[in-house]
XYZ file of C-alpha atoms in Angstrom:
453
model
C 173.342 188.869 89.191
C 170.047 189.984 87.695
C 169.795 193.656 86.607
C 168.482 196.334 88.954
C 164.662 196.476 88.943
C 162.560 199.559 88.385
C 159.480 200.754 90.225
C 160.210 199.211 93.639
C 163.103 199.754 96.000
C 163.535 198.638 99.610
C 164.709 202.155 100.434
C 161.462 203.664 99.146
C 158.683 203.460 96.605
C 158.997 205.064 93.184
C 155.794 204.729 91.198
C 153.298 207.129 89.687
C 149.596 206.925 90.514
C 148.616 205.911 86.935
C 151.055 203.021 87.140
C 149.735 202.134 90.583
C 146.162 202.180 89.273
C 146.980 199.977 86.301
C 148.926 197.538 88.437
C 146.200 197.445 91.072
C 143.464 196.779 88.539
C 145.529 194.018 86.969
C 146.227 192.556 90.380
C 142.588 192.739 91.430
C 141.565 190.860 88.319
C 144.109 188.187 89.075
C 143.090 187.948 92.713
C 139.390 187.611 92.026
C 139.802 184.946 89.343
C 138.926 181.414 90.399
C 141.917 179.118 90.294
C 142.096 176.164 87.971
C 144.662 173.465 87.304
C 146.931 174.447 84.423
C 150.070 173.043 82.840
C 152.887 173.246 85.339
C 155.208 174.977 82.903
C 152.571 177.733 82.536
C 152.366 178.754 86.187
C 151.911 182.552 86.328
C 154.068 185.200 87.951
C 153.047 186.469 91.384
C 151.654 190.017 90.908
C 154.189 191.769 93.116
C 156.936 194.331 92.508
C 160.081 193.076 90.817
C 162.336 191.432 93.438
C 165.332 193.449 94.600
C 168.791 192.534 95.802
C 168.289 192.976 99.541
C 171.751 191.995 100.808
C 174.077 193.601 98.249
C 176.922 191.390 99.416
C 180.349 192.743 98.585
C 181.547 189.241 97.652
C 178.210 187.602 96.752
C 178.107 185.214 99.709
C 174.769 186.179 101.338
C 172.752 183.101 102.347
C 170.073 181.590 104.639
C 167.596 184.454 105.111
C 164.689 184.795 107.527
C 162.013 187.471 107.913
C 159.453 188.165 110.629
C 156.774 190.787 111.254
C 155.694 192.668 114.361
C 153.102 195.297 115.209
C 152.775 198.738 113.574
C 154.573 197.863 110.344
C 157.696 196.437 111.953
C 159.716 193.834 110.038
C 163.077 192.221 110.718
C 165.144 190.319 108.151
C 168.401 188.511 108.929
C 170.920 186.447 106.947
C 174.501 185.257 107.048
C 177.277 186.575 104.840
C 181.049 186.704 104.738
C 183.261 189.675 105.493
C 185.838 188.573 102.935
C 187.105 185.642 100.939
C 188.093 182.763 103.194
C 185.975 183.961 106.111
C 183.227 181.651 107.344
C 180.448 184.094 108.078
C 178.983 187.160 109.712
C 175.331 187.697 110.616
C 173.461 190.742 109.311
C 170.017 192.313 109.676
C 167.801 195.053 108.297
C 164.666 196.461 109.930
C 161.700 198.607 108.931
C 158.848 200.274 110.806
C 156.689 201.154 107.784
C 155.915 197.727 106.295
C 158.922 197.796 104.012
C 158.547 201.220 102.393
C 161.947 202.116 103.849
C 164.514 199.775 105.339
C 167.476 200.457 107.585
C 170.975 200.087 106.261
C 172.572 196.706 106.893
C 173.338 196.116 110.573
C 175.968 193.684 111.867
C 174.623 191.326 114.530
C 177.837 189.375 115.069
C 181.253 188.800 113.528
C 182.920 185.405 113.621
C 185.246 183.127 111.709
C 182.886 180.218 112.393
C 180.157 179.046 110.054
C 176.718 180.492 110.840
C 173.848 178.038 110.420
C 170.292 179.079 109.398
C 168.862 181.712 111.783
C 165.377 182.485 113.050
C 163.949 185.883 113.994
C 161.120 187.243 116.122
C 159.556 190.597 117.021
C 157.639 190.925 120.297
C 156.219 194.434 120.688
C 159.396 196.564 120.453
C 161.829 193.705 121.100
C 163.781 192.275 118.153
C 165.414 188.833 118.488
C 167.594 186.636 116.260
C 168.822 183.116 117.071
C 171.331 180.922 115.272
C 174.000 178.247 115.777
C 177.698 178.505 114.945
C 179.767 175.520 113.852
C 183.164 175.472 115.483
C 186.333 173.930 114.041
C 185.676 170.940 116.315
C 182.436 170.440 114.309
C 180.401 171.354 117.392
C 177.390 173.654 117.004
C 176.851 176.305 119.692
C 173.557 178.195 120.090
C 173.207 182.007 120.391
C 170.454 184.599 120.782
C 170.827 188.311 119.972
C 168.505 191.130 121.053
C 168.437 194.548 119.430
C 168.656 197.524 121.754
C 170.854 200.422 120.730
C 173.157 197.710 119.407
C 172.793 193.949 119.161
C 173.605 192.189 122.447
C 174.464 188.491 122.220
C 173.996 185.610 124.659
C 175.224 182.068 124.332
C 172.393 179.712 125.245
C 173.662 176.951 127.549
C 173.075 173.460 126.262
C 174.755 170.641 124.354
C 177.554 171.328 121.889
C 175.852 169.361 119.151
C 177.569 167.714 116.198
C 174.286 167.307 114.305
C 172.399 170.170 112.605
C 170.932 172.728 115.003
C 168.077 174.770 113.560
C 166.677 176.852 116.468
C 163.164 178.307 116.284
C 161.452 180.971 118.431
C 158.005 181.173 120.011
C 156.453 183.260 122.782
C 153.824 182.606 125.400
C 152.578 185.076 128.003
C 155.716 186.829 129.217
C 158.196 184.194 128.022
C 160.543 183.672 125.067
C 161.018 180.029 123.999
C 163.604 178.187 121.895
C 163.306 174.688 120.454
C 166.021 172.928 118.447
C 167.484 169.524 117.620
C 170.837 168.447 119.051
C 172.898 165.522 120.305
C 175.276 165.151 123.223
C 177.544 162.750 125.055
C 179.096 161.235 121.937
C 175.746 160.243 120.453
C 175.271 160.757 116.719
C 171.486 160.832 117.079
C 169.482 164.037 117.603
C 166.815 164.667 120.228
C 164.611 167.748 120.690
C 165.589 170.448 123.197
C 163.756 173.365 124.797
C 164.645 176.371 126.928
C 162.886 179.634 127.797
C 163.381 182.884 129.714
C 161.225 185.841 130.730
C 160.778 188.467 128.024
C 161.792 191.060 130.609
C 165.180 189.388 131.200
C 168.203 191.591 130.598
C 171.225 189.331 131.114
C 172.600 186.154 129.579
C 172.363 184.357 132.929
C 168.573 184.393 132.534
C 168.819 181.580 129.954
C 168.569 178.191 131.727
C 170.346 175.182 130.269
C 168.332 173.631 127.451
C 166.939 170.185 128.240
C 165.526 167.307 126.189
C 161.745 167.385 125.853
C 161.500 164.579 123.291
C 163.861 161.626 122.969
C 164.017 160.241 119.445
C 162.070 157.078 118.671
C 163.378 156.654 115.113
C 166.761 155.036 114.532
C 168.274 158.156 112.937
C 166.812 160.705 115.325
C 164.593 163.809 115.521
C 165.419 166.835 113.374
C 164.392 170.319 112.280
C 161.607 171.268 114.712
C 159.301 174.186 114.032
C 157.295 175.792 116.834
C 154.244 178.054 117.148
C 152.371 179.407 120.152
C 148.596 179.307 120.475
C 146.380 182.368 121.036
C 145.744 181.295 124.635
C 149.257 182.490 125.515
C 150.246 179.272 127.273
C 150.453 176.505 124.657
C 153.389 175.518 122.437
C 152.926 173.467 119.258
C 155.935 171.662 117.727
C 156.397 169.641 114.520
C 159.559 167.864 113.382
C 161.130 165.109 111.258
C 161.442 161.645 112.782
C 164.014 159.802 110.643
C 163.701 156.045 110.197
C 166.006 153.924 107.970
C 165.605 153.733 104.195
C 164.243 157.317 104.020
C 161.081 156.410 105.873
C 160.791 159.824 107.500
C 157.674 160.956 109.341
C 156.320 164.311 110.527
C 155.373 164.284 114.203
C 153.439 166.827 116.274
C 153.456 167.516 120.009
C 151.886 170.229 122.175
C 152.909 171.482 125.591
C 151.359 173.689 128.264
C 153.580 176.335 129.858
C 153.206 176.577 133.627
C 153.424 179.795 135.643
C 156.999 178.851 136.567
C 158.019 178.534 132.926
C 158.308 174.755 132.702
C 156.389 172.932 129.977
C 154.131 169.911 130.455
C 154.369 168.028 127.158
C 151.710 165.733 125.712
C 152.338 162.547 123.759
C 153.240 163.011 120.076
C 151.109 162.036 117.093
C 152.064 161.392 113.465
C 150.749 163.853 110.863
C 152.189 162.144 107.779
C 150.418 158.788 107.981
C 150.544 156.953 104.662
C 153.455 159.050 103.338
C 156.871 157.420 103.179
C 159.368 160.265 102.833
C 158.439 163.560 104.555
C 160.864 166.419 105.236
C 161.251 169.991 106.521
C 157.995 170.735 108.385
C 156.728 174.183 109.332
C 153.804 175.237 111.542
C 151.729 178.377 112.121
C 148.874 179.071 114.542
C 146.096 181.537 113.720
C 143.978 183.724 115.996
C 141.190 181.116 116.187
C 143.536 178.452 117.531
C 143.671 176.481 114.271
C 147.083 175.026 113.386
C 148.484 174.953 109.864
C 151.296 172.507 109.085
C 153.227 172.029 105.843
C 156.113 169.790 104.841
C 157.888 168.428 101.793
C 156.901 165.046 100.336
C 159.522 163.232 98.225
C 158.355 160.631 95.701
C 160.633 158.504 93.507
C 164.375 158.643 92.938
C 166.916 160.158 90.591
C 165.666 161.963 87.506
C 162.140 160.685 88.125
C 161.926 162.133 91.626
C 159.017 164.479 92.321
C 158.479 166.673 95.357
C 155.200 168.052 96.672
C 154.159 170.328 99.512
C 151.791 168.656 101.980
C 149.317 170.503 104.218
C 147.134 169.526 107.158
C 145.044 171.641 109.551
C 144.016 171.234 113.149
C 140.469 172.555 113.582
C 140.241 174.058 117.069
C 136.453 174.299 116.989
C 136.127 170.582 116.234
C 139.102 169.635 118.406
C 140.691 167.375 115.788
C 143.149 167.165 112.902
C 141.464 167.138 109.497
C 143.167 164.087 108.063
C 144.289 163.090 105.557
C 146.811 165.742 104.585
C 146.571 167.145 101.050
C 149.037 168.130 98.374
C 148.974 171.871 97.825
C 147.497 172.442 94.365
C 148.709 168.886 93.596
C 151.781 170.660 92.215
C 154.949 168.598 91.679
C 158.378 170.207 91.514
C 161.924 168.972 91.172
C 165.091 170.276 92.813
C 168.777 170.274 92.015
C 171.129 168.052 93.970
C 173.112 171.063 95.162
C 172.180 171.928 98.768
C 169.372 171.846 99.712
C 168.324 168.660 97.933
C 164.715 168.766 99.144
C 162.043 171.422 99.134
C 161.655 173.726 102.159
C 158.082 175.053 102.488
C 157.230 177.949 104.813
C 153.681 178.778 105.948
C 152.209 182.158 106.994
C 148.696 183.024 108.164
C 146.711 186.273 108.209
C 143.374 187.519 109.474
C 140.380 185.478 110.460
C 136.991 184.231 109.317
C 138.264 183.114 106.928
C 141.918 182.754 107.871
C 144.194 183.192 104.886
C 147.023 180.688 104.581
C 149.920 181.198 102.164
C 152.807 178.813 101.560
C 156.091 179.497 99.751
C 158.537 176.833 98.574
C 161.373 176.329 96.052
C 161.614 174.053 93.035
C 161.201 173.953 89.288
C 158.080 172.531 87.604
C 158.403 169.139 86.005
C 159.485 169.627 82.415
C 160.743 173.185 82.980
C 164.292 174.539 82.994
C 166.197 173.008 85.960
C 166.639 176.233 87.921
C 164.570 176.581 91.081
C 162.120 179.438 91.516
C 160.152 180.465 94.611
C 156.441 179.564 94.402
C 153.417 180.702 96.368
C 149.954 179.208 96.794
C 147.170 180.393 99.133
C 143.944 179.023 100.614
C 140.986 180.448 102.560
C 139.092 177.220 103.151
C 141.434 175.359 105.453
C 143.448 173.778 102.684
C 140.590 172.181 100.759
C 141.485 174.257 97.691
C 144.604 176.175 96.786
C 145.451 178.820 94.220
C 147.523 177.878 91.206
C 151.194 178.251 92.211
C 152.637 181.632 91.196
C 156.275 182.543 90.612
C 157.614 184.905 93.292
C 161.288 185.066 92.331
C 160.978 185.346 88.536
C 164.677 184.656 87.880
C 164.820 181.902 85.238
C 168.611 182.069 84.921
C 169.343 181.820 88.670
C 168.574 179.255 91.355
C 166.190 180.561 94.040
C 165.988 178.569 97.301
C 165.296 178.819 101.067
C 162.247 181.136 101.019
C 160.834 182.720 104.177
C 157.685 184.829 104.443
C 155.761 187.023 106.883
C 152.424 188.858 106.753
C 152.307 192.443 107.980
C 149.227 193.996 109.603
C 147.785 195.078 106.234
C 147.870 191.587 104.798
C 150.910 192.149 102.611
C 153.161 189.130 102.384
C 156.897 189.858 102.549
C 159.166 187.177 101.073
C 162.941 186.743 101.197
C 165.042 183.980 99.681
C 168.548 182.948 98.691
C 169.491 183.320 95.050
C 172.442 181.521 93.470
C 174.007 182.437 90.152
C 176.683 180.267 88.603
C 179.419 182.287 86.866
C 181.871 179.889 85.296
C 182.546 177.440 88.103
C 181.860 179.963 90.888
C 178.548 180.330 92.727
C 177.410 183.843 93.687
C 174.806 184.229 96.450
C 172.520 187.154 97.329
C 169.340 187.607 99.350
C 166.342 188.836 97.333
C 163.142 190.409 98.616
C 159.699 191.385 97.408
C 156.270 191.962 98.901
C 152.752 191.601 97.598
C 149.223 191.164 98.782
C 147.879 187.728 99.355
C 145.327 186.910 96.686
C 142.179 187.552 98.756
C 141.856 191.348 99.026
C 139.390 193.943 97.794
C 140.331 196.539 95.214
C 140.170 199.593 97.553
C 142.698 197.973 99.873
C 144.958 197.172 96.954
C 144.854 200.780 95.811
C 145.615 202.189 99.233
C 148.509 199.881 99.877
C 150.141 199.334 96.500
C 152.810 198.136 95.989
């Protein structure tokens, strides 16, 4: 793997004030520079500390990371790994209460011989949650939720034993914890969308009701990979997902629902966000404090060696009560991806502050014409997606493949990013989780100095 970095460690910060000053001044100059379109092979590095090996896997099998932020500097990162060669996977976590200056040692959430599928994580006040699905030898996927007390306690969430991918996502409304995911049942090979919720004050596994379908697929190949956010009113859920039609005519749909006092959800009719786009994948959604919604997804254009992938963005303006169509390509930046899993780009969106709200998106890929090893890229906007910063390189590992990024803003406006990094040694792939943090690009110099790095 890449050599150990200097000047930034997840266990603490080691930097002198002169170095901090120089770095801060350099960063401030970068942040205050107007963005322009430049050659894609000349995209700059993100001005953040050198990424560090966050998982330190004993057998280099750490994969599928997620990170989330809570109040007062709390962060939670989780990923799957293996306990030894031939084992399918364990689930691990690390936490911090000081915005990443110091992190806990690696904690074991669960041990299993089954494959662990991509997790999600959430912090609500002092409650830490992780959800994931496990694939059994029967090829059935079973859903779990873990909560961190003194130790991690685990509940199986009742619902279908799906044979299609289950990618659960968390959201909260006033007093309730929600899960949405895609699944099939009853011998069907087609996925629908499921929902379940429980009170945040619940203490036992019996508090989870059986998940039920809230959207039945309309496309021939089904509904997949939902992402969910809750609005600032504390009673609205917002969901986006893939609706898969034949011949890779895949659309991004959106639906909202109002949570009743009894915990049920009254869902509205869906709308299509990707009108005019043929092949759309892997959506993500975030809601800001004003009630605006920010949605991103991958757009695939062309085939084979000529294929290009873009990140699309569209915003719902709460003040105007409408979606600001059409969607736009972020920085009009095309990337390509390898055909090793995943074969399409996975963007993740995070929001911070207000008036203006700052929106940052991270995604994997390699610029057209560059070396075919994916990096993690970031671009940010403060004008509702009308303009975006030139993509910057977060991972900075030209010899390794960096994929599956996840990001979260802390209360100071620092963006924390984790991702999966793959290094090919001979014919063997080695996987680790990498981490770094940096300010979004719209900060004033005094704040940079106080908070660096």
